[in-house]
Amino acid sequence: MELDYWKGKYNRFTMTEIPEGFSRRQGMGIGLISRYAGLYLKTIFHKKDNPQKSNVYIVKGSITAEFRRIWNIQDDYEKKCRDNHIHHCIDAIVVGCIGKREYDLMAQFYRDEEKYRWEKKKKPFFKKPWETFTQDMLSLKDEVLTVHFNPSNFTKKAHKKVFTPKGIFVAQGDCARVKLHKESYFGAIEQKGEIKYVMRKELSALKIEDIKNIVDAVVKEKVLAVVKKKGFKQAMAEPIYMNEDKRILIKKVRLFVSQTNPLIVKKHRDLSSKEYKQNYYVDNEGNLMIAMYEGVKKNGKIDREITVVNNLEAAKFFRQSQKNNAEKQLISHLSPKNGYPLKTVLTQKQLVLMYEDSPKEIKLRDTKNMVKRLYQVVEIEKDGRVKLKFHQEARSEGLNKNSAAFKIQDTPESLYRHTKSNLKVLVNGVDFKINILGEISLI
């Protein structure tokens, strides 16, 4: 442990790049929270035989790690894997199995281990909490459902009591508890009868691939000439002049963007004579929900339609409505194109059970099978594609997106990206309900 401490300290002094992963500041934060939580709990829980003594003790993370290694849950030189949420469950069980007796036994175990290593004596053995402890801990990922409880605050409105000479009134806020759009605004220009969208950007912030998208041909020519002469990196670090004799700098440039259907936030105060220049244009930040409609074509095949509701559209609706069932009114019960009936509605962070062909495949009593089927909606794209992440998956980046249909397999896919045609799910709160213990029942 002491060697690990000094090795880590030396590495942090000599490193030139900050590695990805669990940062030290997170560990400090957890330690501080544990300290104050422990002090608070010590005021509540006391020993029965001696009320003056607390029945609460804090186990440090380094001690927990040592017991994971001693009990063969983790290899001696293996770095703790945080890719799966189950590691929290394992740590909680390990902490629950550590008491004063285990601390004393660990000290004796270290002494015996030194004797085994240097004096070639008998290899020490540390007794486990129960015989199959290690196997049970390693099999938790096949038996435990990770329940994500994410209540939506989208419809909540701030309000407070205001005391006036005429009485007490309730003042209601006008806000949205989610990002409605991205920060950058777009402009609109017309070229050869076609409306194109542009974005203003600092010259020093340009990337080499942005140069070809510069709107003004003269400015593009000036920038390209300097880049060709000095190289891109040096050109961006030095001033580029529109007119060097008059010392007129190029500070910002307008770039064409790939956006073809931006959102309209509001109109300008001073309206242009051209209609396409009268609005503030922005890019969508996210979508709140997707409504899926299902019907049958004339040829007997099942057909689906979708309606995606973005955050800005939903915020405008909730602004005008204070009803509890506002979400149900936000979408139509019939599809706008063919009048198909509403099948289901998916929202962000919602849990779903996936199936291959039929909902009858789902066996609620088969926990190992249910573990492989439970996913969470993590993103709804504007074209209707839905990203679903495995419920135990703790990583937020670097996941491979699988666009194929769902299949039960030994190692579940971390992330699916499904279209309306291959999205086959039962929805939490609609088709089934799940409690904090991971117990599922059909509705």
Coordinates of C-alpha atoms in Angstrom, one line a residue:
M1 CA 0.0 0.0 0.0
E2 CA 2.8 2.4 0.8
L3 CA 4.6 1.5 -2.4
D4 CA 1.4 2.3 -4.4
Y5 CA 1.1 5.6 -2.6
W6 CA 4.6 6.8 -3.5
K7 CA 4.4 5.4 -7.0
G8 CA 1.1 7.3 -7.6
K9 CA 2.6 10.5 -6.2
Y10 CA 5.7 10.2 -8.5
N11 CA 3.6 9.5 -11.5
R12 CA 1.4 12.5 -10.9
F13 CA 4.5 14.7 -10.7
T14 CA 6.1 13.4 -13.9
M15 CA 3.0 12.9 -16.2
T16 CA 2.7 15.1 -19.2
E17 CA -0.8 14.1 -20.1
I18 CA -3.8 13.6 -17.9
P19 CA -5.1 10.0 -18.4
E20 CA -8.8 9.3 -18.7
G21 CA -10.7 7.5 -16.0
F22 CA -11.5 7.9 -12.4
S23 CA -10.0 11.2 -11.3
R24 CA -8.4 11.9 -7.9
R25 CA -10.8 14.8 -7.1
Q26 CA -13.8 12.3 -7.3
G27 CA -12.1 10.2 -4.6
M28 CA -11.6 13.3 -2.4
G29 CA -15.3 14.2 -2.8
I30 CA -16.4 10.7 -1.9
G31 CA -14.1 10.8 1.2
L32 CA -15.5 14.1 2.3
I33 CA -19.1 12.9 1.9
S34 CA -18.4 9.7 3.8
R35 CA -16.8 11.6 6.6
Y36 CA -19.8 13.9 7.2
A37 CA -22.3 11.1 6.6
G38 CA -20.5 9.0 9.2
L39 CA -20.5 11.8 11.8
Y40 CA -24.2 12.3 11.3
L41 CA -25.0 8.6 11.5
K42 CA -23.0 8.2 14.7
T43 CA -25.4 10.6 16.4
I44 CA -28.3 8.2 15.6
F45 CA -27.1 4.6 15.9
H46 CA -25.7 3.4 19.2
K47 CA -24.9 0.1 20.8
K48 CA -27.6 -1.5 22.8
D49 CA -25.4 -2.4 25.8
N50 CA -23.7 1.0 25.8
P51 CA -25.8 3.9 24.4
Q52 CA -22.8 6.2 24.8
K53 CA -20.9 4.3 22.1
S54 CA -21.7 4.5 18.4
N55 CA -22.5 1.5 16.3
V56 CA -21.2 3.1 13.1
Y57 CA -17.8 2.7 11.6
I58 CA -16.3 4.0 8.2
V59 CA -14.4 1.7 5.9
K60 CA -11.8 3.4 3.7
G61 CA -11.8 2.7 0.0
S62 CA -8.2 1.4 0.2
I63 CA -9.3 -1.1 2.8
T64 CA -12.2 -2.2 0.7
A65 CA -9.8 -2.7 -2.2
E66 CA -7.5 -4.8 -0.1
F67 CA -10.4 -7.1 1.0
R68 CA -11.5 -7.5 -2.6
R69 CA -8.0 -8.8 -3.4
I70 CA -7.8 -11.0 -0.3
W71 CA -11.1 -12.6 -1.1
N72 CA -10.1 -13.1 -4.8
I73 CA -12.8 -10.8 -6.2
Q74 CA -10.1 -8.7 -7.8
D75 CA -6.6 -9.8 -8.9
D76 CA -3.6 -8.4 -7.0
Y77 CA -2.4 -6.0 -9.7
E78 CA -5.7 -5.6 -11.5
K79 CA -7.1 -2.0 -11.8
K80 CA -10.7 -1.7 -10.5
C81 CA -13.2 -1.9 -13.4
R82 CA -15.8 0.8 -13.3
D83 CA -17.5 -0.1 -16.6
N84 CA -20.3 -1.9 -14.8
H85 CA -22.6 -0.4 -12.2
I86 CA -22.5 -3.7 -10.3
H87 CA -19.1 -2.7 -8.8
H88 CA -21.1 -0.5 -6.4
C89 CA -23.1 -3.5 -5.2
I90 CA -20.0 -5.6 -4.8
D91 CA -18.3 -2.9 -2.7
A92 CA -21.4 -2.5 -0.5
I93 CA -21.4 -6.3 0.3
V94 CA -17.6 -6.3 0.9
V95 CA -18.0 -3.3 3.3
G96 CA -20.9 -5.1 5.1
C97 CA -18.6 -8.1 5.7
I98 CA -15.8 -6.1 7.3
G99 CA -15.8 -5.7 11.0
K100 CA -13.2 -5.3 13.8
R101 CA -12.5 -9.1 13.7
E102 CA -11.7 -8.8 9.9
Y103 CA -9.3 -5.9 10.6
D104 CA -7.4 -8.0 13.1
L105 CA -7.3 -11.1 10.8
M106 CA -6.0 -8.9 8.0
A107 CA -3.1 -7.7 10.1
Q108 CA -2.2 -11.3 10.9
F109 CA -2.7 -12.3 7.3
Y110 CA -0.1 -9.7 6.2
R111 CA 2.4 -11.0 8.7
D112 CA 1.9 -14.6 7.6
E113 CA 2.2 -13.4 3.9
E114 CA 5.6 -11.9 4.7
K115 CA 6.8 -15.1 6.3
Y116 CA 5.5 -17.1 3.3
R117 CA 7.3 -14.7 0.8
W118 CA 10.7 -14.4 2.6
E119 CA 10.9 -17.4 4.9
K120 CA 9.2 -19.9 2.6
K121 CA 6.6 -20.9 5.2
K122 CA 3.1 -22.1 4.7
K123 CA 1.0 -20.0 2.3
P124 CA -1.5 -18.0 4.4
F125 CA -5.3 -18.4 4.0
F126 CA -7.9 -15.7 4.8
K127 CA -11.3 -17.1 5.6
K128 CA -14.1 -15.8 3.4
P129 CA -17.5 -14.6 4.8
W130 CA -19.0 -17.8 3.4
E131 CA -17.7 -20.7 1.3
T132 CA -19.0 -19.5 -2.1
F133 CA -18.5 -15.8 -1.4
T134 CA -16.1 -15.2 -4.4
Q135 CA -18.3 -17.0 -6.9
D136 CA -21.4 -15.2 -5.6
M137 CA -19.8 -11.8 -6.0
L138 CA -18.6 -12.5 -9.5
S139 CA -22.0 -13.8 -10.6
L140 CA -23.9 -10.7 -9.4
K141 CA -23.8 -9.2 -12.9
D142 CA -25.9 -12.1 -14.1
E143 CA -28.5 -11.7 -11.4
V144 CA -28.9 -8.1 -10.4
L145 CA -31.1 -5.5 -12.3
T146 CA -29.8 -2.0 -12.1
V147 CA -32.8 0.3 -11.6
H148 CA -32.4 3.8 -12.9
F149 CA -34.8 6.2 -11.2
N150 CA -34.8 9.5 -13.1
P151 CA -38.0 11.4 -12.5
S152 CA -38.7 14.1 -15.1
N153 CA -38.5 17.7 -13.9
F154 CA -39.5 19.0 -17.3
T155 CA -43.0 20.0 -16.3
K156 CA -42.1 21.4 -12.9
K157 CA -42.8 25.2 -12.5
A158 CA -41.1 27.4 -9.9
H159 CA -43.5 29.3 -7.7
K160 CA -43.4 31.3 -4.5
K161 CA -45.8 33.2 -2.2
V162 CA -45.7 37.0 -2.7
F163 CA -47.0 39.2 0.2
T164 CA -48.7 42.4 -1.0
P165 CA -50.9 45.0 0.6
K166 CA -53.8 43.5 -1.3
G167 CA -53.1 40.0 -0.1
I168 CA -51.0 36.9 -0.7
F169 CA -50.5 35.8 -4.3
V170 CA -48.6 32.9 -5.9
A171 CA -46.0 34.0 -8.4
Q172 CA -45.2 31.3 -11.0
G173 CA -41.9 31.1 -12.9
D174 CA -41.5 30.7 -16.6
C175 CA -38.6 28.4 -17.1
A176 CA -37.5 25.0 -18.6
R177 CA -35.4 22.6 -16.6
V178 CA -33.5 21.4 -19.6
K179 CA -31.3 22.8 -22.4
L180 CA -33.7 23.9 -25.2
H181 CA -31.1 24.4 -28.0
K182 CA -27.4 24.7 -28.6
E183 CA -25.7 28.0 -27.9
S184 CA -24.7 29.1 -31.4
Y185 CA -27.1 31.0 -33.6
F186 CA -27.3 30.6 -37.3
G187 CA -27.9 33.2 -40.0
A188 CA -29.7 32.6 -43.3
I189 CA -28.6 33.8 -46.7
E190 CA -30.0 33.2 -50.2
Q191 CA -27.8 31.9 -53.0
K192 CA -29.2 31.1 -56.5
G193 CA -32.7 30.9 -55.1
E194 CA -31.7 28.5 -52.3
I195 CA -31.7 29.3 -48.5
K196 CA -28.5 28.3 -46.8
Y197 CA -27.5 28.7 -43.2
V198 CA -24.3 30.2 -42.0
M199 CA -22.5 30.6 -38.7
R200 CA -20.0 33.3 -37.5
K201 CA -16.8 32.0 -36.0
E202 CA -13.6 33.4 -34.7
L203 CA -10.7 33.1 -37.2
S204 CA -8.4 31.7 -34.5
A205 CA -11.0 29.0 -33.7
L206 CA -11.1 27.6 -37.2
K207 CA -10.1 24.1 -38.1
I208 CA -8.4 23.3 -41.3
E209 CA -11.5 21.6 -42.8
D210 CA -13.5 24.8 -42.1
I211 CA -11.6 26.9 -44.6
K212 CA -13.5 25.4 -47.6
N213 CA -16.8 26.5 -46.0
I214 CA -16.0 30.2 -45.7
V215 CA -18.8 32.2 -47.3
D216 CA -17.0 35.2 -48.7
A217 CA -14.8 34.1 -51.7
V218 CA -12.3 37.0 -51.2
V219 CA -11.8 36.2 -47.5
K220 CA -11.4 32.5 -48.3
E221 CA -8.7 33.4 -50.9
K222 CA -6.9 35.6 -48.3
V223 CA -6.9 32.9 -45.7
L224 CA -5.9 30.1 -48.1
A225 CA -2.9 32.2 -49.3
V226 CA -1.6 32.7 -45.8
V227 CA -2.1 29.0 -44.9
K228 CA -0.3 27.9 -48.0
K229 CA 2.6 30.2 -47.2
K230 CA 3.0 29.7 -43.4
G231 CA 1.2 26.5 -42.7
F232 CA -2.2 26.2 -40.9
K233 CA -1.0 26.3 -37.3
Q234 CA 1.2 29.3 -37.7
A235 CA -1.4 31.1 -39.9
M236 CA -4.1 30.8 -37.2
A237 CA -1.7 32.0 -34.5
E238 CA -0.8 35.2 -36.4
P239 CA -3.1 38.1 -37.6
I240 CA -4.5 37.8 -41.2
Y241 CA -5.2 41.0 -43.0
M242 CA -8.0 41.8 -45.4
N243 CA -6.1 44.9 -46.4
E244 CA -2.5 44.9 -45.0
D245 CA -1.8 48.5 -46.1
K246 CA -4.8 49.9 -44.1
R247 CA -4.2 47.3 -41.3
I248 CA -7.7 45.9 -41.6
L249 CA -7.8 42.5 -39.7
I250 CA -9.9 39.5 -40.4
K251 CA -11.3 38.7 -37.0
K252 CA -14.4 36.6 -37.7
V253 CA -15.6 34.7 -40.7
R254 CA -19.0 33.3 -41.8
L255 CA -19.1 29.6 -42.5
F256 CA -21.7 27.4 -44.3
V257 CA -23.1 24.8 -42.0
S258 CA -24.6 21.4 -42.9
Q259 CA -27.8 22.3 -41.0
T260 CA -30.9 22.3 -43.3
N261 CA -33.8 22.4 -40.9
P262 CA -32.9 24.6 -37.9
L263 CA -35.3 25.5 -35.1
I264 CA -36.7 29.0 -34.9
V265 CA -36.5 30.5 -31.4
K266 CA -38.0 33.9 -32.0
K267 CA -38.1 36.8 -34.4
H268 CA -35.6 39.7 -34.5
R269 CA -36.6 43.0 -32.9
D270 CA -35.9 44.9 -36.1
L271 CA -37.4 42.8 -38.9
S272 CA -35.7 42.6 -42.3
S273 CA -37.6 43.0 -45.5
K274 CA -36.5 39.5 -46.4
E275 CA -38.7 36.9 -44.6
Y276 CA -35.9 34.3 -44.2
K277 CA -33.8 36.9 -42.2
Q278 CA -36.4 37.7 -39.7
N279 CA -35.8 34.7 -37.3
Y280 CA -33.2 33.5 -34.8
Y281 CA -32.1 30.0 -36.0
V282 CA -30.6 27.4 -33.6
D283 CA -29.6 23.8 -33.7
N284 CA -31.6 21.2 -31.6
E285 CA -30.0 20.2 -28.3
G286 CA -32.2 17.2 -27.6
N287 CA -35.6 15.5 -27.9
L288 CA -37.9 14.8 -25.0
M289 CA -40.0 12.0 -26.4
I290 CA -40.9 9.9 -29.4
A291 CA -44.5 8.7 -30.2
M292 CA -44.8 5.5 -32.1
Y293 CA -47.9 4.6 -34.1
E294 CA -48.7 1.2 -35.6
G295 CA -51.2 0.1 -38.2
V296 CA -51.6 -2.4 -41.0
K297 CA -51.1 -1.6 -44.7
K298 CA -53.5 -2.8 -47.4
N299 CA -51.1 -5.7 -48.2
G300 CA -51.4 -6.9 -44.6
K301 CA -47.9 -5.9 -43.4
I302 CA -47.5 -4.0 -40.2
D303 CA -46.5 -0.3 -40.7
R304 CA -45.2 2.2 -38.2
E305 CA -45.1 6.0 -38.0
I306 CA -43.3 8.2 -35.5
T307 CA -43.5 11.7 -34.2
V308 CA -40.5 13.2 -32.4
V309 CA -41.0 16.0 -29.9
N310 CA -38.0 18.2 -29.2
N311 CA -37.2 20.1 -26.0
L312 CA -38.1 23.5 -27.4
E313 CA -41.4 22.4 -28.7
A314 CA -42.3 20.6 -25.4
A315 CA -41.2 23.7 -23.4
K316 CA -43.5 25.9 -25.4
F317 CA -46.4 23.5 -24.8
F318 CA -45.8 23.2 -21.0
R319 CA -45.5 26.9 -20.7
Q320 CA -49.1 27.2 -21.8
S321 CA -50.3 24.2 -19.8
Q322 CA -50.2 23.6 -16.0
K323 CA -52.2 20.3 -16.1
N324 CA -50.8 17.1 -14.7
N325 CA -51.6 15.1 -17.8
A326 CA -49.9 17.6 -20.1
E327 CA -47.6 15.0 -21.7
K328 CA -50.6 13.0 -22.9
Q329 CA -52.0 16.1 -24.7
L330 CA -48.6 17.0 -26.3
I331 CA -49.0 14.2 -28.8
S332 CA -51.9 13.1 -30.9
H333 CA -53.5 9.7 -30.4
L334 CA -53.6 9.2 -34.2
S335 CA -50.7 9.5 -36.6
P336 CA -50.8 12.6 -38.8
K337 CA -50.2 10.7 -42.1
N338 CA -52.3 7.6 -42.1
G339 CA -54.3 7.9 -38.9
Y340 CA -52.6 4.9 -37.2
P341 CA -53.4 4.5 -33.4
L342 CA -50.8 5.4 -30.9
K343 CA -48.8 2.3 -29.8
T344 CA -46.3 3.7 -27.3
V345 CA -44.4 6.7 -26.1
L346 CA -40.7 6.7 -25.2
T347 CA -39.1 9.4 -23.2
Q348 CA -35.5 10.1 -22.1
K349 CA -34.1 7.9 -19.4
Q350 CA -37.0 5.5 -19.6
L351 CA -36.4 1.7 -18.9
V352 CA -37.5 -0.8 -21.4
L353 CA -37.6 -4.6 -21.8
M354 CA -36.4 -5.7 -25.3
Y355 CA -37.6 -8.8 -27.1
E356 CA -36.8 -10.4 -30.5
D357 CA -40.1 -11.4 -32.0
S358 CA -42.9 -11.4 -29.4
P359 CA -43.4 -10.0 -25.8
K360 CA -44.3 -13.6 -24.8
E361 CA -40.5 -14.3 -24.8
I362 CA -40.2 -12.3 -21.6
K363 CA -40.3 -14.6 -18.5
L364 CA -40.5 -12.4 -15.4
R365 CA -39.3 -15.2 -13.1
D366 CA -36.1 -15.9 -15.1
T367 CA -33.9 -13.2 -13.6
K368 CA -30.8 -14.1 -15.7
N369 CA -32.9 -13.7 -18.8
M370 CA -34.4 -10.4 -17.6
V371 CA -30.9 -9.0 -16.9
K372 CA -30.1 -9.3 -20.6
R373 CA -33.3 -7.6 -21.7
L374 CA -33.4 -4.5 -19.6
Y375 CA -32.2 -1.3 -21.3
Q376 CA -32.5 2.4 -20.8
V377 CA -33.4 5.1 -23.4
V378 CA -30.4 7.5 -23.5
E379 CA -31.0 9.5 -26.7
I380 CA -33.8 10.2 -29.2
E381 CA -32.5 11.4 -32.5
K382 CA -34.4 13.9 -34.7
D383 CA -34.9 11.3 -37.4
G384 CA -36.5 8.9 -34.9
R385 CA -33.6 6.6 -34.2
V386 CA -33.4 5.6 -30.5
K387 CA -30.3 4.8 -28.5
L388 CA -30.7 2.2 -25.8
K389 CA -28.0 1.5 -23.2
F390 CA -27.6 -1.7 -21.2
H391 CA -28.8 -1.1 -17.7
Q392 CA -25.5 -2.1 -16.0
E393 CA -23.3 -0.1 -18.4
A394 CA -21.5 2.7 -16.6
R395 CA -19.5 4.1 -19.4
S396 CA -20.9 7.2 -21.2
E397 CA -18.3 7.3 -24.1
G398 CA -16.5 4.9 -26.4
L399 CA -19.4 2.5 -26.8
N400 CA -20.0 0.7 -30.1
K401 CA -23.4 1.3 -31.5
N402 CA -25.2 -1.8 -32.7
S403 CA -27.9 -1.1 -35.3
A404 CA -28.9 -4.8 -35.7
A405 CA -32.1 -6.2 -34.2
F406 CA -32.0 -7.2 -30.6
K407 CA -30.7 -10.7 -29.8
I408 CA -30.3 -12.6 -26.5
Q409 CA -26.7 -13.4 -26.0
D410 CA -24.2 -14.3 -23.2
T411 CA -22.6 -10.9 -23.3
P412 CA -25.3 -8.2 -23.8
E413 CA -24.6 -5.4 -26.2
S414 CA -23.7 -2.1 -24.5
L415 CA -25.6 0.2 -26.8
Y416 CA -28.2 -0.4 -29.5
R417 CA -29.3 2.2 -32.0
H418 CA -32.7 1.2 -33.4
T419 CA -35.0 2.6 -36.0
K420 CA -38.8 2.4 -35.8
S421 CA -38.8 -0.9 -37.8
N422 CA -36.6 -2.9 -35.4
L423 CA -37.5 -1.3 -32.1
K424 CA -39.4 -4.0 -30.1
V425 CA -39.8 -3.1 -26.5
L426 CA -42.1 -3.1 -23.4
V427 CA -42.1 0.2 -21.7
N428 CA -41.7 0.9 -18.0
G429 CA -44.8 2.6 -16.6
V430 CA -46.9 1.4 -19.6
D431 CA -46.4 -2.3 -20.0
F432 CA -44.6 -3.2 -16.8
K433 CA -43.4 -1.6 -13.6
I434 CA -40.2 -2.1 -11.7
N435 CA -39.5 -1.2 -8.0
I436 CA -36.2 -0.2 -6.4
L437 CA -35.4 -3.9 -5.6
G438 CA -35.5 -4.8 -9.3
E439 CA -38.8 -6.7 -9.0
I440 CA -40.8 -6.5 -12.3
S441 CA -44.5 -7.1 -12.7
L442 CA -46.7 -6.6 -15.8
I443 CA -49.4 -3.9 -15.8

